[in-house]
mmCIF file of C-alpha atoms in Angstrom:
data_model
loop_
_atom_site.group_PDB
_atom_site.id
_atom_site.type_symbol
_atom_site.label_atom_id
_atom_site.label_comp_id
_atom_site.label_asym_id
_atom_site.label_seq_id
_atom_site.Cartn_x
_atom_site.Cartn_y
_atom_site.Cartn_z
ATOM 1 C CA VAL I 1 181.456 204.451 242.861
ATOM 2 C CA ASP I 2 185.444 205.568 243.077
ATOM 3 C CA ILE I 3 184.402 209.757 242.343
ATOM 4 C CA ALA I 4 181.306 211.702 242.586
ATOM 5 C CA TYR I 5 179.709 215.255 242.411
ATOM 6 C CA PHE I 6 178.365 216.679 245.549
ATOM 7 C CA GLY I 7 176.684 219.295 246.954
ATOM 8 C CA GLY I 8 177.917 220.657 249.709
ATOM 9 C CA PHE I 9 175.681 219.433 251.997
ATOM 10 C CA THR I 10 175.587 215.794 250.390
ATOM 11 C CA TYR I 11 179.868 216.081 250.592
ATOM 12 C CA VAL I 12 179.601 216.848 254.220
ATOM 13 C CA GLN I 13 177.176 213.653 254.319
ATOM 14 C CA ALA I 14 179.362 211.379 252.979
ATOM 15 C CA SER I 15 182.118 213.020 254.529
ATOM 16 C CA ALA I 16 180.707 212.377 257.862
ATOM 17 C CA ARG I 17 179.162 209.037 256.744
ATOM 18 C CA ALA I 18 182.028 207.440 254.155
ATOM 19 C CA GLY I 19 185.443 209.742 254.520
ATOM 20 C CA VAL I 20 185.276 210.648 251.463
ATOM 21 C CA LYS I 21 188.067 212.983 250.360
ATOM 22 C CA PRO I 22 187.581 216.330 248.455
ATOM 23 C CA LEU I 23 189.391 216.901 245.401
ATOM 24 C CA VAL I 24 188.420 219.860 243.147
ATOM 25 C CA GLN I 25 186.064 222.167 242.749
ATOM 26 C CA ARG I 26 184.715 225.309 240.165
ATOM 27 C CA GLU I 27 186.312 228.512 241.181
ATOM 28 C CA ARG I 28 182.702 229.993 241.657
ATOM 29 C CA ASP I 29 182.128 227.203 244.349
ATOM 30 C CA GLN I 30 184.038 228.472 247.085
ATOM 31 C CA ASN I 31 182.102 232.181 246.888
ATOM 32 C CA PHE I 32 178.455 230.767 245.690
ATOM 33 C CA HIS I 33 175.168 232.267 247.536
ATOM 34 C CA SER I 34 171.743 231.573 247.874
ATOM 35 C CA VAL I 35 168.631 234.356 246.577
ATOM 36 C CA PHE I 36 165.703 235.296 247.959
ATOM 37 C CA ILE I 37 162.762 235.863 246.069
ATOM 38 C CA THR I 38 159.381 237.172 246.438
ATOM 39 C CA GLN I 39 156.476 239.086 243.858
ATOM 40 C CA PRO I 40 157.182 242.522 242.861
ATOM 41 C CA GLY I 41 154.575 243.966 244.548
ATOM 42 C CA SER I 42 155.383 242.390 248.086
ATOM 43 C CA SER I 43 155.943 244.241 251.264
ATOM 44 C CA ILE I 44 158.718 241.808 251.872
ATOM 45 C CA GLN I 45 162.257 244.122 251.545
ATOM 46 C CA SER I 46 164.645 242.106 254.255
ATOM 47 C CA LEU I 47 164.488 239.095 255.968
ATOM 48 C CA PRO I 48 163.215 239.982 259.144
ATOM 49 C CA ASP I 49 160.451 240.889 257.121
ATOM 50 C CA LEU I 50 159.401 237.040 256.783
ATOM 51 C CA LYS I 51 157.242 237.010 259.836
ATOM 52 C CA GLY I 52 153.597 235.808 259.070
ATOM 53 C CA ARG I 53 154.284 234.323 255.830
ATOM 54 C CA ILE I 54 154.866 231.187 253.971
ATOM 55 C CA PHE I 55 158.380 230.648 252.984
ATOM 56 C CA ALA I 56 159.890 227.695 250.565
ATOM 57 C CA PHE I 57 163.081 225.838 250.410
ATOM 58 C CA GLY I 58 163.733 223.299 248.029
ATOM 59 C CA ASP I 59 164.972 219.832 248.965
ATOM 60 C CA VAL I 60 165.879 219.070 252.777
ATOM 61 C CA ASN I 61 169.072 218.198 251.886
ATOM 62 C CA SER I 62 169.714 220.720 249.510
ATOM 63 C CA THR I 63 173.079 223.541 250.609
ATOM 64 C CA SER I 64 171.525 226.345 248.523
ATOM 65 C CA GLY I 65 168.147 225.523 248.496
ATOM 66 C CA HIS I 66 167.692 225.027 252.378
ATOM 67 C CA LEU I 67 170.332 224.200 254.836
ATOM 68 C CA MET I 68 172.531 227.565 254.278
ATOM 69 C CA PRO I 69 169.185 230.198 253.629
ATOM 70 C CA GLU I 70 168.139 228.478 256.874
ATOM 71 C CA TYR I 71 171.512 228.894 258.533
ATOM 72 C CA PHE I 72 171.570 233.068 257.196
ATOM 73 C CA MET I 73 167.932 232.865 258.323
ATOM 74 C CA ARG I 74 168.246 232.088 262.138
ATOM 75 C CA GLU I 75 171.390 234.099 262.043
ATOM 76 C CA ALA I 76 169.251 237.381 261.346
ATOM 77 C CA ARG I 77 166.551 235.749 263.825
ATOM 78 C CA VAL I 78 163.721 235.262 261.760
ATOM 79 C CA ASP I 79 160.652 234.431 263.559
ATOM 80 C CA SER I 80 161.001 230.759 264.466
ATOM 81 C CA GLU I 81 157.058 230.120 262.935
ATOM 82 C CA VAL I 82 158.945 230.731 259.595
ATOM 83 C CA LEU I 83 160.780 228.038 259.779
ATOM 84 C CA ALA I 84 158.567 225.918 261.475
ATOM 85 C CA ARG I 85 155.972 226.117 259.052
ATOM 86 C CA ALA I 86 158.235 226.405 256.054
ATOM 87 C CA VAL I 87 157.055 224.264 252.642
ATOM 88 C CA TYR I 88 159.816 221.887 250.881
ATOM 89 C CA THR I 89 159.302 222.190 247.245
ATOM 90 C CA GLY I 90 161.840 219.350 246.129
ATOM 91 C CA GLY I 91 163.709 221.657 243.994
ATOM 92 C CA HIS I 92 164.904 225.222 243.077
ATOM 93 C CA ASP I 93 162.975 225.356 239.793
ATOM 94 C CA ALA I 94 159.892 224.530 242.031
ATOM 95 C CA THR I 95 160.708 227.212 244.592
ATOM 96 C CA ALA I 96 160.990 230.059 241.741
ATOM 97 C CA LEU I 97 157.839 228.791 240.373
ATOM 98 C CA ALA I 98 155.817 228.728 243.496
ATOM 99 C CA VAL I 99 156.923 232.286 244.354
ATOM 100 C CA ALA I 100 156.147 233.409 240.618
ATOM 101 C CA ASN I 101 153.001 231.904 240.663
ATOM 102 C CA LYS I 102 151.898 233.288 244.684
ATOM 103 C CA LYS I 103 151.651 229.719 246.060
ATOM 104 C CA VAL I 104 153.739 231.061 248.727
ATOM 105 C CA ASP I 105 155.250 234.635 249.373
ATOM 106 C CA ALA I 106 158.891 233.867 249.547
ATOM 107 C CA GLY I 107 161.702 231.663 248.771
ATOM 108 C CA ALA I 108 165.037 230.606 248.649
ATOM 109 C CA LEU I 109 166.989 228.797 245.848
ATOM 110 C CA ASP I 110 170.850 228.862 244.136
ATOM 111 C CA GLU I 111 171.550 231.783 242.496
ATOM 112 C CA LEU I 112 172.781 230.069 239.296
ATOM 113 C CA VAL I 113 169.466 228.435 238.460
ATOM 114 C CA PHE I 114 167.683 231.708 239.300
ATOM 115 C CA ALA I 115 169.899 233.011 236.427
ATOM 116 C CA ARG I 116 169.184 230.351 234.308
ATOM 117 C CA MET I 117 165.425 230.676 234.619
ATOM 118 C CA MET I 118 165.238 234.094 233.894
ATOM 119 C CA LYS I 119 167.465 234.075 231.159
ATOM 120 C CA ASP I 120 165.270 230.954 229.519
ATOM 121 C CA GLY I 121 161.934 233.107 230.298
ATOM 122 C CA LYS I 122 160.859 230.432 232.472
ATOM 123 C CA ILE I 123 160.039 233.385 235.082
ATOM 124 C CA SER I 124 160.601 237.130 234.416
ATOM 125 C CA GLU I 125 160.656 240.575 236.697
ATOM 126 C CA GLY I 126 156.937 240.859 236.201
ATOM 127 C CA GLN I 127 156.613 237.669 238.590
ATOM 128 C CA VAL I 128 159.219 237.969 240.979
ATOM 129 C CA ARG I 129 162.402 239.917 242.551
ATOM 130 C CA VAL I 130 165.552 239.162 244.983
ATOM 131 C CA PHE I 131 164.866 240.804 248.453
ATOM 132 C CA HIS I 132 168.136 239.376 250.127
ATOM 133 C CA VAL I 133 171.607 237.284 248.369
ATOM 134 C CA THR I 134 173.326 235.440 251.091
ATOM 135 C CA PRO I 135 176.586 235.745 251.984
ATOM 136 C CA PRO I 136 179.077 233.549 250.201
ATOM 137 C CA PHE I 137 179.397 229.986 251.454
ATOM 138 C CA TYR I 138 181.378 226.570 249.738
ATOM 139 C CA ASP I 139 179.027 224.953 247.888
ATOM 140 C CA TYR I 140 179.591 222.216 244.863
ATOM 141 C CA VAL I 141 182.486 219.522 245.500
ATOM 142 C CA TRP I 142 184.261 216.353 243.405
ATOM 143 C CA ALA I 143 185.410 213.778 245.556
ATOM 144 C CA ALA I 144 186.483 210.339 246.000
ATOM 145 C CA ARG I 145 185.952 207.773 247.863
ATOM 146 C CA LYS I 146 188.298 206.782 250.822
ATOM 147 C CA ALA I 147 190.503 203.864 249.589
ATOM 148 C CA LEU I 148 190.702 204.811 246.389
ATOM 149 C CA ASP I 149 194.530 204.888 244.543
ATOM 150 C CA PRO I 150 195.914 208.585 245.675
ATOM 151 C CA LYS I 151 196.875 208.019 241.882
ATOM 152 C CA LEU I 152 194.151 207.641 240.341
ATOM 153 C CA ALA I 153 192.297 210.446 242.441
ATOM 154 C CA ASP I 154 195.594 212.922 242.175
ATOM 155 C CA ALA I 155 195.077 212.259 237.988
ATOM 156 C CA PHE I 156 191.537 212.850 238.010
ATOM 157 C CA ALA I 157 192.199 216.279 240.150
ATOM 158 C CA ALA I 158 194.944 217.117 237.675
ATOM 159 C CA ALA I 159 193.076 216.639 234.371
ATOM 160 C CA LEU I 160 190.442 219.500 236.139
ATOM 161 C CA LEU I 161 193.130 221.848 237.258
ATOM 162 C CA GLN I 162 194.803 221.565 233.723
ATOM 163 C CA LEU I 163 191.746 222.941 231.798
ATOM 164 C CA ASP I 164 192.497 226.309 231.079
ATOM 165 C CA ALA I 165 189.572 228.500 229.304
ATOM 166 C CA ASN I 166 192.082 230.489 226.958
ATOM 167 C CA HIS I 167 191.917 227.143 224.730
ATOM 168 C CA ALA I 168 189.345 226.479 222.639
ATOM 169 C CA GLU I 169 189.272 222.723 223.414
ATOM 170 C CA HIS I 170 189.411 223.268 227.309
ATOM 171 C CA LYS I 171 186.865 225.934 227.155
ATOM 172 C CA ASN I 172 184.438 223.888 225.619
ATOM 173 C CA ILE I 173 185.027 221.148 228.542
ATOM 174 C CA LEU I 174 184.621 224.170 231.353
ATOM 175 C CA ASP I 175 181.767 225.550 229.502
ATOM 176 C CA LEU I 176 180.037 222.207 229.605
ATOM 177 C CA LEU I 177 180.517 222.096 233.363
ATOM 178 C CA GLY I 178 179.529 225.548 234.177
ATOM 179 C CA ALA I 179 183.294 226.452 235.225
ATOM 180 C CA THR I 180 186.020 229.018 234.252
ATOM 181 C CA LYS I 181 188.777 227.023 236.380
ATOM 182 C CA TYR I 182 189.001 224.200 238.873
ATOM 183 C CA LEU I 183 190.675 224.952 242.320
ATOM 184 C CA ARG I 184 191.831 222.026 244.740
ATOM 185 C CA ALA I 185 189.119 221.764 247.398
ATOM 186 C CA GLU I 186 190.052 221.150 251.189
ATOM 187 C CA ASP I 187 187.763 219.364 253.545
ATOM 188 C CA SER I 188 188.064 222.730 256.230
ATOM 189 C CA SER I 189 186.504 224.897 253.581
ATOM 190 C CA TYR I 190 183.084 222.861 254.645
ATOM 191 C CA ASP I 191 183.356 223.259 258.688
ATOM 192 C CA LYS I 192 180.364 226.107 258.389
ATOM 193 C CA LEU I 193 178.275 223.999 256.412
ATOM 194 C CA ARG I 194 178.980 221.313 258.553
ATOM 195 C CA ARG I 195 177.944 223.694 262.046
ATOM 196 C CA ALA I 196 174.997 224.636 260.010
ATOM 197 C CA ALA I 197 173.777 221.126 259.701
ATOM 198 C CA ARG I 198 174.260 220.801 262.908
ATOM 199 C CA ASP I 199 172.290 223.295 264.146
ATOM 200 C CA ALA I 200 168.919 222.307 261.830
ATOM 201 C CA GLY I 201 169.539 218.828 263.688
ATOM 202 C CA LEU I 202 170.088 217.242 259.578
ATOM 203 C CA LEU I 203 173.813 215.793 260.905
ATOM 204 C CA LYS I 204 174.778 214.214 264.136
#
């Protein structure tokens, strides 16, 4: 594979293992968030209120479904037993449904998946409510293998950077990719994710 689309944490892993090079990312991926949800009638109003509760993450390798929510929970000094006993549902949708169906007390997931599920009626305000939104972090990114011809990598990046939402044909492509515009991506932007992964024992 010459070029691939990574979540933030999987990019960090690929960078450490294979030296992949970041190319471009959607503007929204430089200002990404996870949302923490619980049931409408729950007494949980903030991260410290999670003490003694059953909490759900998504996939262990997910940036917005595990890595960064756990990082911010540790920063907020959430009781360590909550993290030790956390459930891993395997995906954002599954986390939302686990909370909606009262299988767990609370969970964290990708803000865009949450918005999509609400819009599509898969979950409703009668089932879940957001009680915390994380500070922003960097997430998804297009990256190239280390030895790829720089001209090819640059051509791929340029094609996405030139997409203009004011151009009808370009907007169709941007909409398909869930983007409004693309920006150049920098490896150093992921240092916070690297620290979070090391702190969680997920990256050596």
